[in-house]
Coordinates of C-alpha atoms and ligand atoms in Angstrom, one line a residue:
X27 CA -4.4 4.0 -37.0
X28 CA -7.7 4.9 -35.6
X29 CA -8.3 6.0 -32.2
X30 CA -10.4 2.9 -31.2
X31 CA -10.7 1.8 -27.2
X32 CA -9.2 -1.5 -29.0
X33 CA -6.2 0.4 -30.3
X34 CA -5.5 2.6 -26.8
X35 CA -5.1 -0.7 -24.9
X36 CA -1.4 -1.3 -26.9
X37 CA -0.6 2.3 -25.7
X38 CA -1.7 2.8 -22.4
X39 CA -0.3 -0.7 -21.9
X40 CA 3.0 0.3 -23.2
X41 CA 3.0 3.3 -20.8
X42 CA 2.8 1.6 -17.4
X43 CA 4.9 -0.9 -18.5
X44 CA 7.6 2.2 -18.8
X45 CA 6.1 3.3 -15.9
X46 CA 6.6 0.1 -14.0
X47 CA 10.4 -0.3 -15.1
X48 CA 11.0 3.3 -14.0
X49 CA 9.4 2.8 -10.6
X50 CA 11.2 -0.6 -9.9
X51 CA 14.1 -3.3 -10.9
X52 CA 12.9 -5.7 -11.9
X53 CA 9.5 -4.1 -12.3
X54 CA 6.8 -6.1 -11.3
X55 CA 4.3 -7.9 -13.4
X56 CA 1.4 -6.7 -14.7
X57 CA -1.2 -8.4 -14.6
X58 CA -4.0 -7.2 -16.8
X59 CA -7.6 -7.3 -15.0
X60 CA -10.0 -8.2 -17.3
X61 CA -12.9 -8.7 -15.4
X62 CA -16.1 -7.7 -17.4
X63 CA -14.9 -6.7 -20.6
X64 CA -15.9 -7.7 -23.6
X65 CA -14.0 -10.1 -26.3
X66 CA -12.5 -7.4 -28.5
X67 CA -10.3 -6.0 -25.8
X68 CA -9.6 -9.0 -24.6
X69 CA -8.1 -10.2 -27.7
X70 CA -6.4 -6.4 -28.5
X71 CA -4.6 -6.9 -25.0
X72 CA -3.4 -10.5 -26.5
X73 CA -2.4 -9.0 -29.4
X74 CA -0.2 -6.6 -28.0
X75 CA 1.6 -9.2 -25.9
X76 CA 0.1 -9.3 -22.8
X77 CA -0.6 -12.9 -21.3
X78 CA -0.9 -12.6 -17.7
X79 CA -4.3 -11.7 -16.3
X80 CA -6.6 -11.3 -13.0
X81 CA -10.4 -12.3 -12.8
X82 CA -12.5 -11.9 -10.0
X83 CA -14.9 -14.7 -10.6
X84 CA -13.7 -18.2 -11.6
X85 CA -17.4 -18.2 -13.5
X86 CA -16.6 -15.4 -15.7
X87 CA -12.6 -16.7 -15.7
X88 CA -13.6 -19.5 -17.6
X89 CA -16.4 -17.6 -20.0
X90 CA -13.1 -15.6 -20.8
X91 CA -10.2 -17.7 -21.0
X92 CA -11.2 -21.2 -21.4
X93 CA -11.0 -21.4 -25.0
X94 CA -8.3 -18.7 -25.7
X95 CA -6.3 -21.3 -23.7
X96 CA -5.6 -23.3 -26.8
X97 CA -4.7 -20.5 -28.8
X98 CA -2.9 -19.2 -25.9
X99 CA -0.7 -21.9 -24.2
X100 CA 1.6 -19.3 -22.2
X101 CA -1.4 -17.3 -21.3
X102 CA -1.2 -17.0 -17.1
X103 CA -4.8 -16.6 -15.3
X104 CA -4.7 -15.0 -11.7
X105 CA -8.3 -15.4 -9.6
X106 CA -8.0 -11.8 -7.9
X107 CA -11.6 -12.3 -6.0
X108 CA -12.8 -13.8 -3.3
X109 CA -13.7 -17.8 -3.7
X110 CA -16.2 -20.1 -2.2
X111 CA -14.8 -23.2 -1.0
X112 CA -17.2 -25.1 -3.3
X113 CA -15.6 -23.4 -6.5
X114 CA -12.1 -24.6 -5.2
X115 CA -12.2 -27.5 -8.0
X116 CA -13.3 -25.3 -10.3
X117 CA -10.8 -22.5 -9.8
X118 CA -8.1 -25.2 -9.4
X119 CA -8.6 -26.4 -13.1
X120 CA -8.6 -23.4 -14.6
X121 CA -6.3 -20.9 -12.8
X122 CA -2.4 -21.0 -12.1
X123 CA -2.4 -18.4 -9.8
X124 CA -5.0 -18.1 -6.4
X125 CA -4.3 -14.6 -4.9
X126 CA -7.0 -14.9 -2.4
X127 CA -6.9 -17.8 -0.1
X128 CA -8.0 -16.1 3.1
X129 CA -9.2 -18.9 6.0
X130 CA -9.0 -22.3 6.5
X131 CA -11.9 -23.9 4.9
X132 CA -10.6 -22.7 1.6
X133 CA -6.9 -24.2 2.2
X134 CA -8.6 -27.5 3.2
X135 CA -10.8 -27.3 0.0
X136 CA -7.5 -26.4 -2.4
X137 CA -5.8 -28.7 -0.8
X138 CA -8.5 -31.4 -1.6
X139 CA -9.2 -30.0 -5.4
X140 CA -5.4 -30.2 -6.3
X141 CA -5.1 -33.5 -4.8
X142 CA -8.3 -34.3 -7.2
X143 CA -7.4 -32.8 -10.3
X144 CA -3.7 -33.0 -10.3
X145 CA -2.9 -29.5 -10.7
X146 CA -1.5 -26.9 -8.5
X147 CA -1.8 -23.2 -8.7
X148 CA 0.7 -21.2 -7.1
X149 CA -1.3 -19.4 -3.9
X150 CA -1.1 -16.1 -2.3
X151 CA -2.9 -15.1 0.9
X152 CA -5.4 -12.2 1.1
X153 CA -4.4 -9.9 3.9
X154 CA -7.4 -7.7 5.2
X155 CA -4.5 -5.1 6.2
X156 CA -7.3 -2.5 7.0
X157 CA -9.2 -4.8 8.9
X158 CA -12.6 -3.8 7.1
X159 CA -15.5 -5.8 8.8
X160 CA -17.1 -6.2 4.8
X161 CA -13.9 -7.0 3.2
X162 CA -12.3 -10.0 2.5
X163 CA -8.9 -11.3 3.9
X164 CA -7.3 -12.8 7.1
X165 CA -6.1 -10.1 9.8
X166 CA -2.6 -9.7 9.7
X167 CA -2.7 -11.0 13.3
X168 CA -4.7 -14.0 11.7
X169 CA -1.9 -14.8 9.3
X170 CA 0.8 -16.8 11.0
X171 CA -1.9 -19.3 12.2
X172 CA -3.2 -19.6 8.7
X173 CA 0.4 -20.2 7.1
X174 CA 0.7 -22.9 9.5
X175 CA -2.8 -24.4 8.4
X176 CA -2.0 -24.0 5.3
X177 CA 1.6 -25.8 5.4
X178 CA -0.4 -28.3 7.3
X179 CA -1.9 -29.4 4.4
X180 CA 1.1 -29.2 1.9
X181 CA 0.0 -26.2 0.5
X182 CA 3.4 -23.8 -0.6
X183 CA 2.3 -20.2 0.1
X184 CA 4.6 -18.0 -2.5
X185 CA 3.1 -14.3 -1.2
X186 CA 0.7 -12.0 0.0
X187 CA -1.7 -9.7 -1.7
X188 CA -4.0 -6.9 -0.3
X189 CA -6.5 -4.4 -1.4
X190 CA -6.2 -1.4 0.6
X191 CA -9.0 0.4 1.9
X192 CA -10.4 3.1 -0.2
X193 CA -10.1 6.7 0.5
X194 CA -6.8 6.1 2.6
X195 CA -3.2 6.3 1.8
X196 CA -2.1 3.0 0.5
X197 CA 1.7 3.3 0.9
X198 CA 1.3 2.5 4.8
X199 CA -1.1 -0.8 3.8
X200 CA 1.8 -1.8 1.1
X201 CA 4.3 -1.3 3.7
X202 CA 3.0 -3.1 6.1
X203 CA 2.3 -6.2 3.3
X204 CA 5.9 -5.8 2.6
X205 CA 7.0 -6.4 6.5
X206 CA 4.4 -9.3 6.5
X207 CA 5.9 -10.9 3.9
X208 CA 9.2 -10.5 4.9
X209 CA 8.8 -11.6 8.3
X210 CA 7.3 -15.1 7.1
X211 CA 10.0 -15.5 4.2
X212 CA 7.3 -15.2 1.4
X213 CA 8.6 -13.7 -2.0
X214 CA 5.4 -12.3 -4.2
X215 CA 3.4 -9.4 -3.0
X216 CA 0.2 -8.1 -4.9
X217 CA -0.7 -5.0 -4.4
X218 CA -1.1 -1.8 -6.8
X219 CA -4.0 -1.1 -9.3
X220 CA -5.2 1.9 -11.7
X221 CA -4.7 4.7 -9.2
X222 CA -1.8 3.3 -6.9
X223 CA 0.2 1.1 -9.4
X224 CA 3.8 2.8 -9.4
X225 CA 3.3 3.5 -5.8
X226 CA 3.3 -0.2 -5.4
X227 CA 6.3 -1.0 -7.1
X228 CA 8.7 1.2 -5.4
X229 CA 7.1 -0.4 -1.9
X230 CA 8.0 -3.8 -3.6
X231 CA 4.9 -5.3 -5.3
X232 CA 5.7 -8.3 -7.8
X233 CA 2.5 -7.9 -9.0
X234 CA 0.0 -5.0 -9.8
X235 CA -3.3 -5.9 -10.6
X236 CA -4.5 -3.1 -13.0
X237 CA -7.9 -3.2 -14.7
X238 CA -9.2 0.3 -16.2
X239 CA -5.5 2.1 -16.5
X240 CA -5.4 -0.6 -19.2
X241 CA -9.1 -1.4 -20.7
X242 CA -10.5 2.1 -20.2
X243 CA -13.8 2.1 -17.7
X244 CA -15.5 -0.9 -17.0
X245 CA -18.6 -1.7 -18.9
Ligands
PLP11 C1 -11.1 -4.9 -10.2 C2 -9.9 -5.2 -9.4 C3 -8.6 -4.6 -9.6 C4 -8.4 -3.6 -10.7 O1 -9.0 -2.4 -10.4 P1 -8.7 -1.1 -11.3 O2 -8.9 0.0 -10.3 O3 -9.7 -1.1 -12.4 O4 -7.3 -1.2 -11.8 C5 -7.5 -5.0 -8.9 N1 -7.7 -5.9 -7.9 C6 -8.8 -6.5 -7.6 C7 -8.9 -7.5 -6.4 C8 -10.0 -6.2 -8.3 O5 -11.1 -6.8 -8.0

């Protein structure tokens, strides 16, 4: 075989999913970021099996995915970025899996699509467990009064996810998402990427969310 990009995708994806079982039982899942790539590695990560992947904009979700979907029926779409509450409908047709519901607006608004469209994504929380003023997320002191808005409105909350700030450790921020979630009985916790992945599992993730480890660098 050549050494195409197309063709190292298989590998490398073979390799942290050895990595992932090592670190963790069960490992979590990976769920393969495709944001900005083009067609032909989407389709080599299909081919080697993968079906679960993270998007950070429901835009560029679709422009991906929509059409694979046929060909695709078990293929599982995670929205990994931040989402405005007027893209809730949008998100909600497409995506079973919202990892970023972060304020109450947004609950009200998914609350409101599903209850339109008749679907109903799984939802994680975003937890700003750095407290960055530019990045998205509710405090973690924000979080109990945000579950309770959320269960307000019928929405089942199934985890947390986080993206820890960069250029500090990130076991303490995947700890402390661990204890979160623990505390309010909530089961999936996404956290991990390219540089932090295995890290992640042995704190407890469920999900890493791993985009050039897999693809190579970002065009
Ligand atoms: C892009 C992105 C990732 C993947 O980042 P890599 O470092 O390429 O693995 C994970 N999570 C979120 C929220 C992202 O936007």
């Amino acid at each position: 075989m050549t050494d195409t990009p197309e063709a190292g995708i298989s590998k490398r994806r073979d390799l942290i999913l050895a990595q992932l079982a090592a670190a963790a039982t069960p490992p979590p899942v990976l769920v393969a970021v495709s944001k900005t790539q083009p067609d032909e590695a989407l389709e080599e990560a299909l081919a080697s099996g993968q079906r679960v992947f993270g998007e950070n904009r429901v835009q560029e979700a679709r422009a991906h995915w929509e059409a694979r979907l046929a060909r695709f029926p078990d293929l599982e779409l995670h929205l990994i970025g931040p989402l405005q509450s007027n893209k809730a409908e949008d998100a909600v047709r497409l995506c079973d899996v919202i990892q970023t519901l972060d304020r109450p607006k947004l609950a009200d608004a998914l609350a409101a699509a599903m209850a339109k469209v008749g679907r109903r994504p799984r939802l994680m929380i975003q937890v700003n467990t750095g407290e960055e003023p530019q990045k998205a997320g509710v405090s973690p002191d924000g979080l109990p009064a945000l579950l309770e808005h959320a269960r307000s409105q019928a929405l089942e909350i199934e985890g947390l996810m986080c993206i820890p700030p960069v250029g500090e450790p990130a076991g303490p921020h995947f700890a402390l998402l661990a204890k979160l979630a623990r505390a309010h009985g909530l089961t999936s916790l996404s956290m991990g990427m390219s540089g932090d992945y295995e890290l992640a599992a042995r704190f407890g993730a469920t999900h890493v969310r791993v985009g050039t480890a897999l693809f190579g660098e970002r065009v």
